[in-house]
Coordinates of C-alpha atoms and ligand atoms in Angstrom, one line a residue:
X1 CA 22.4 35.5 66.5
X2 CA 19.2 37.4 66.4
X3 CA 16.1 35.9 67.9
X4 CA 13.0 35.5 65.8
X5 CA 9.6 36.0 67.6
X6 CA 6.4 34.9 66.1
X7 CA 3.3 36.7 67.2
X8 CA 0.1 34.8 66.8
X9 CA -3.1 36.9 66.5
X10 CA -6.5 35.2 66.2
X11 CA -8.9 37.4 64.3
X12 CA -12.7 37.2 64.2
X13 CA -14.6 40.2 62.6
X14 CA -12.1 42.8 63.7
X15 CA -12.4 45.1 60.7
X16 CA -13.0 48.1 62.9
X17 CA -9.6 47.9 64.6
X18 CA -7.3 45.5 62.7
X19 CA -5.5 48.3 60.6
X20 CA -4.6 50.1 63.9
X21 CA -3.4 46.8 65.4
X22 CA -1.1 46.1 62.4
X23 CA 0.2 49.7 62.3
X24 CA 0.9 49.6 66.1
X25 CA 2.6 46.2 65.9
X26 CA 4.7 47.2 62.8
X27 CA 5.7 50.3 64.6
X28 CA 6.7 48.4 67.7
X29 CA 8.5 45.7 65.7
X30 CA 10.6 48.2 63.8
X31 CA 12.2 49.4 67.1
X32 CA 13.0 46.0 68.5
X33 CA 16.3 44.1 68.2
X34 CA 14.6 40.8 67.4
X35 CA 13.1 39.7 64.0
X36 CA 9.4 39.3 64.0
X37 CA 6.7 37.5 62.1
X38 CA 3.1 38.4 62.6
X39 CA 0.8 35.4 62.0
X40 CA -2.9 36.4 61.7
X41 CA -5.2 33.5 62.0
X42 CA -8.6 34.5 60.5
X43 CA -11.2 32.5 62.3
X44 CA -13.9 32.8 59.6
X45 CA -14.5 36.5 59.7
X46 CA -17.5 37.7 57.7
X47 CA -16.4 41.3 57.5
X48 CA -13.5 43.0 55.8
X49 CA -10.8 41.7 58.2
X50 CA -9.2 39.4 55.7
X51 CA -9.1 42.1 52.9
X52 CA -7.4 44.6 55.3
X53 CA -4.8 42.0 56.4
X54 CA -4.1 41.0 52.8
X55 CA -3.6 44.6 51.7
X56 CA -1.1 45.1 54.5
X57 CA 0.6 41.8 53.7
X58 CA 1.5 43.1 50.2
X59 CA 3.9 45.7 51.6
X60 CA 5.0 44.0 54.8
X61 CA 6.7 40.7 54.3
X62 CA 6.8 39.8 57.9
X63 CA 2.9 39.5 57.9
X64 CA 1.4 36.1 57.4
X65 CA -2.2 34.9 57.3
X66 CA -3.9 31.7 57.9
X67 CA -7.4 31.6 56.9
X68 CA -10.0 29.2 58.3
X69 CA -12.8 27.9 56.3
X70 CA -15.3 28.9 59.0
X71 CA -15.4 30.1 62.6
X72 CA -13.8 27.4 64.7
X73 CA -13.3 29.4 67.8
X74 CA -10.6 31.4 69.4
X75 CA -8.9 28.5 71.1
X76 CA -8.6 26.5 67.9
X77 CA -7.3 29.6 66.1
X78 CA -4.5 29.8 68.7
X79 CA -3.8 26.1 68.4
X80 CA -3.6 26.3 64.6
X81 CA -1.5 29.5 64.8
X82 CA 1.2 27.7 66.8
X83 CA 1.6 25.2 64.0
X84 CA 2.6 27.8 61.5
X85 CA 5.1 29.6 63.7
X86 CA 8.9 29.3 63.0
X87 CA 10.3 31.7 65.6
X88 CA 12.5 30.9 68.5
X89 CA 9.7 32.1 70.7
X90 CA 6.0 32.6 70.2
X91 CA 3.8 35.3 71.6
X92 CA 0.0 34.9 71.6
X93 CA -2.1 38.0 71.8
X94 CA -5.6 39.4 71.0
X95 CA -6.0 41.3 67.7
X96 CA -7.7 44.2 69.5
X97 CA -4.6 45.5 71.3
X98 CA -6.1 44.6 74.7
X99 CA -2.8 42.9 75.3
X100 CA -0.1 45.7 74.8
X101 CA 2.9 45.0 72.7
X102 CA 5.1 47.0 75.2
X103 CA 4.9 44.0 77.5
X104 CA 6.6 41.8 75.1
X105 CA 10.2 42.9 75.9
X106 CA 9.7 42.1 79.6
X107 CA 8.4 38.6 78.5
X108 CA 11.5 38.2 76.2
X109 CA 13.7 39.3 79.2
X110 CA 12.2 36.5 81.4
X111 CA 12.7 34.0 78.6
X112 CA 16.3 35.0 78.3
X113 CA 16.6 34.5 82.1
X114 CA 15.8 30.9 81.4
X115 CA 11.9 30.6 81.6
X116 CA 10.2 28.6 79.0
X117 CA 6.8 30.2 79.4
X118 CA 6.0 33.7 80.5
X119 CA 2.4 34.6 80.9
X120 CA 0.7 37.9 81.2
X121 CA -1.0 38.4 84.6
X122 CA -3.7 41.0 84.4
X123 CA -3.4 43.4 87.3
X124 CA -6.1 45.7 86.0
X125 CA -8.8 45.2 83.3
X126 CA -10.3 48.2 81.6
X127 CA -13.5 48.4 79.6
X128 CA -14.9 45.1 80.6
X129 CA -18.2 44.8 82.3
X130 CA -18.6 44.0 86.0
X131 CA -20.4 40.8 84.9
X132 CA -17.4 39.6 82.8
X133 CA -14.9 40.3 85.5
X134 CA -17.1 38.8 88.2
X135 CA -17.9 35.6 86.3
X136 CA -14.2 35.3 85.2
X137 CA -13.0 35.6 88.8
X138 CA -15.6 33.1 90.0
X139 CA -14.7 30.7 87.2
X140 CA -10.9 30.8 87.9
X141 CA -11.5 30.3 91.6
X142 CA -13.8 27.3 91.1
X143 CA -11.5 25.9 88.5
X144 CA -8.6 26.0 91.0
X145 CA -10.6 24.0 93.4
X146 CA -11.8 21.3 90.9
X147 CA -8.8 21.0 88.5
X148 CA -5.9 18.7 88.7
X149 CA -3.6 21.5 87.4
X150 CA -2.5 24.6 89.3
X151 CA -3.5 27.2 86.7
X152 CA -2.4 30.7 87.7
X153 CA -5.2 33.1 88.5
X154 CA -6.1 36.1 86.3
X155 CA -4.3 35.1 83.2
X156 CA -5.7 34.8 79.7
X157 CA -4.0 33.6 76.5
X158 CA -1.5 36.5 76.3
X159 CA 1.9 34.8 76.8
X160 CA 5.2 33.9 75.4
X161 CA 6.4 30.3 74.9
X162 CA 9.8 29.2 73.7
X163 CA 10.2 26.6 70.9
X164 CA 10.4 23.8 73.3
X165 CA 7.1 24.6 74.9
X166 CA 5.4 25.2 71.5
X167 CA 6.7 21.8 70.3
X168 CA 5.1 20.1 73.3
X169 CA 1.8 22.0 72.8
X170 CA 1.7 20.6 69.3
X171 CA 1.6 17.1 70.7
X172 CA -1.8 17.7 72.4
X173 CA -4.7 16.7 70.3
X174 CA -7.8 17.7 72.2
X175 CA -10.8 18.5 70.0
X176 CA -11.9 21.3 72.3
X177 CA -8.7 22.7 73.7
X178 CA -8.6 24.9 76.7
X179 CA -5.3 26.5 75.8
X180 CA -4.4 28.1 79.1
X181 CA -5.0 24.8 80.9
X182 CA -2.8 22.9 78.4
X183 CA 0.0 25.4 78.8
X184 CA 0.0 24.9 82.6
X185 CA -0.3 21.2 82.1
X186 CA 2.9 20.8 79.9
X187 CA 4.9 22.2 82.8
X188 CA 8.3 23.6 82.1
X189 CA 9.7 26.7 83.9
X190 CA 6.9 29.2 84.0
X191 CA 6.6 32.7 85.3
X192 CA 4.5 35.8 84.8
X193 CA 4.8 39.4 84.1
X194 CA 2.0 41.8 85.3
X195 CA 0.3 44.0 82.9
X196 CA -2.5 46.5 82.6
X197 CA -5.2 45.1 80.2
X198 CA -6.6 47.9 78.1
X199 CA -9.9 48.5 76.7
X200 CA -10.3 47.0 73.1
X201 CA -9.4 49.6 70.5
X202 CA -12.5 49.1 68.4
X203 CA -15.5 46.9 67.9
X204 CA -17.3 44.7 70.4
X205 CA -16.1 41.6 72.3
X206 CA -16.2 38.5 70.2
X207 CA -16.9 36.4 73.3
X208 CA -20.6 36.4 74.0
X209 CA -21.9 34.6 77.0
X210 CA -22.4 31.4 75.1
X211 CA -18.8 31.3 74.0
X212 CA -17.6 32.1 77.6
X213 CA -19.8 29.2 78.9
X214 CA -18.3 26.8 76.3
X215 CA -14.8 27.9 77.3
X216 CA -15.5 27.4 81.0
X217 CA -17.0 23.9 80.3
X218 CA -14.1 22.9 78.2
X219 CA -11.8 23.9 80.9
X220 CA -13.5 22.0 83.6
X221 CA -14.3 18.9 81.6
X222 CA -10.7 18.6 80.2
X223 CA -8.9 19.2 83.5
X224 CA -11.2 17.9 86.2
X225 CA -13.0 14.5 87.0
X226 CA -14.5 15.9 90.2
X227 CA -18.0 16.8 88.8
X228 CA -18.3 13.2 87.6
X229 CA -17.4 11.8 91.0
X230 CA -19.7 14.2 92.7
X231 CA -22.7 12.5 91.0
X232 CA -22.1 9.4 93.2
X233 CA -22.7 11.6 96.3
X234 CA -26.2 12.5 95.1
X235 CA -27.1 8.8 95.6
X236 CA -26.4 8.9 99.4
X237 CA -29.3 11.0 100.4
X238 CA -32.1 9.0 98.8
X239 CA -30.5 5.7 99.7
X240 CA -30.0 6.5 103.3
X241 CA -33.5 8.2 103.4
X242 CA -35.1 5.1 101.9
X243 CA -33.3 2.9 104.4
X244 CA -34.3 5.0 107.4
X245 CA -37.9 5.1 106.2
X246 CA -37.9 1.3 105.7
X247 CA -36.6 0.8 109.4
X248 CA -39.4 3.2 110.5
X249 CA -42.0 1.2 108.6
X250 CA -40.8 -2.1 110.1
X251 CA -40.7 -0.5 113.6
X252 CA -44.3 0.9 113.4
X253 CA -45.7 -1.8 111.1
X254 CA -47.0 0.8 108.7
X255 CA -46.8 -1.2 105.4
X256 CA -49.3 0.2 103.0
X257 CA -49.2 0.7 99.2
X258 CA -48.2 4.4 99.4
X259 CA -45.5 3.8 102.0
X260 CA -43.9 0.9 100.1
X261 CA -44.1 3.1 97.0
X262 CA -42.2 5.8 98.6
X263 CA -39.5 3.4 99.9
X264 CA -39.2 1.9 96.4
X265 CA -38.9 5.3 94.8
X266 CA -36.2 6.6 97.2
X267 CA -34.2 3.5 96.6
X268 CA -34.5 3.6 92.9
X269 CA -33.7 7.3 92.7
X270 CA -30.6 6.5 94.8
X271 CA -29.6 3.6 92.6
X272 CA -30.0 5.7 89.4
X273 CA -27.6 8.4 90.8
X274 CA -25.3 5.8 92.0
X275 CA -25.2 4.2 88.6
X276 CA -24.7 7.6 86.9
X277 CA -21.8 8.1 89.3
X278 CA -20.3 4.8 88.3
X279 CA -20.8 5.4 84.6
X280 CA -19.3 8.8 85.0
X281 CA -16.1 7.5 86.6
X282 CA -15.7 5.2 83.6
X283 CA -16.6 7.9 81.2
X284 CA -13.9 10.0 82.8
X285 CA -11.3 7.4 82.1
X286 CA -12.5 7.1 78.5
X287 CA -12.3 10.8 78.1
X288 CA -8.8 10.8 79.4
X289 CA -7.8 8.2 76.9
X290 CA -9.6 9.9 74.0
X291 CA -7.8 13.1 74.9
X292 CA -4.7 11.2 73.9
X293 CA -2.2 13.3 75.7
X294 CA 1.4 12.1 75.8
X295 CA 2.0 10.4 79.1
X296 CA 5.1 12.4 80.0
X297 CA 7.2 15.3 78.8
X298 CA 11.0 15.5 79.1
X299 CA 12.1 19.1 79.5
X300 CA 15.8 18.4 78.6
X301 CA 18.3 15.6 78.6
X302 CA 22.0 15.7 78.9
X303 CA 24.3 12.9 77.7
X304 CA 21.5 10.4 77.1
X305 CA 21.3 10.6 73.4
X306 CA 20.7 6.8 72.9
X307 CA 18.1 6.6 75.7
X308 CA 16.1 9.6 74.6
X309 CA 15.9 8.5 70.9
X310 CA 14.7 5.0 72.1
X311 CA 12.0 6.7 74.3
X312 CA 11.0 8.6 71.3
X313 CA 10.9 5.5 69.1
X314 CA 8.9 3.7 71.7
X315 CA 6.3 6.7 72.0
X316 CA 6.0 6.9 68.2
X317 CA 5.5 3.2 67.8
X318 CA 2.8 3.1 70.4
X319 CA 1.0 6.1 68.8
X320 CA 1.1 4.5 65.4
X321 CA -0.2 1.2 66.6
X322 CA -3.3 2.8 68.3
Ligands
UDP401 N1 -11.7 35.5 68.3 C1 -11.5 34.4 67.4 N2 -12.6 33.6 67.3 C2 -13.7 33.7 68.0 C3 -13.8 34.8 69.0 C4 -12.7 35.7 69.1 O1 -10.5 34.3 66.7 O2 -14.7 32.9 67.8 C5 -10.5 36.4 68.5 C6 -10.9 37.9 68.5 O3 -10.8 38.4 67.2 C7 -9.7 38.4 69.5 C8 -9.4 37.3 70.4 O4 -9.9 36.1 69.7 O5 -8.6 38.8 68.7 C9 -10.1 37.4 71.7 O6 -11.5 37.7 71.5 P1 -12.1 39.0 72.3 O7 -11.2 40.1 72.2 O8 -13.4 39.3 71.6 O9 -12.4 38.5 73.7 P2 -12.3 39.3 75.1 O10 -11.0 40.0 75.0 O11 -13.4 40.3 75.0 O12 -12.3 38.2 76.1
MG402 MG1 -10.1 41.1 73.4

């Protein structure tokens, strides 16, 4: 049986290059043994991107379009795109051909070898500023230290996921998803293929610094509690400082209004930070609960039909009763 591959492409103001992307992909798809559907998710473009896609859609029945009512962001566009896929496997890629379609066959090969998720690992990045590469490298290395998941370095959102993985991704309901973190979090058998990331074919990056910062913060706050816990440590310095100063005052008998004031101030600053730390730890738990991720994911079961369906019933009942 022929495999069907869904390609999800988030689009935001890509009029300059979208036609080339469609032509290149159609050309690529025509030569492949698999069946393909190309799902463009228009993330509230204000230019002619939608018109161009629509006119291509008329004579290519493997092209589909999901249009957002406004710009919700790249990560949401990917998340939504997954919901509309029907292929046996799904590939997510940029609409600017920075992720070359020639890499897809090697992803499919790994999938056929038994991997559920195959991510593209950038071994070279063309046409991106030193600032972008440097901040990205710093972010991934910091993230690795802070996060509870072991996200592979130098990967973006270019990857293949099989149907099982996509189904599990659809169970995550985060408001501000950090997709590459979620993909790591769901587990399964994951591997990578290396690729050379090209310069975008046309137009400017749609990721200004503000969106990069939001992405980085979403990544850290959804996968690490460490910054919250760190707040408690800020209390140690003023508290210990206050205590030492108090002992010193008792020893030398130097109680005056200013010295008592300094002692009180050190103590209270310490207590404020300590309280923030405690609040933070609780807030972290609330955040976890609000994220509402399923508590576990079963990759496969063999010969446990009864048990599996009862686990499913239990999960469903718990979710409905919340
Ligand atoms: N994109 C989107 N919504 C946004 C920003 C970007 O759908 O708010 C799309 C964009 O059209 C592209 C992909 O997401 O297909 C990645 O964005 P971009 O290529 O600008 O990021 P970069 O590759 O420069 O990191
Ligand atoms: Mg790009």
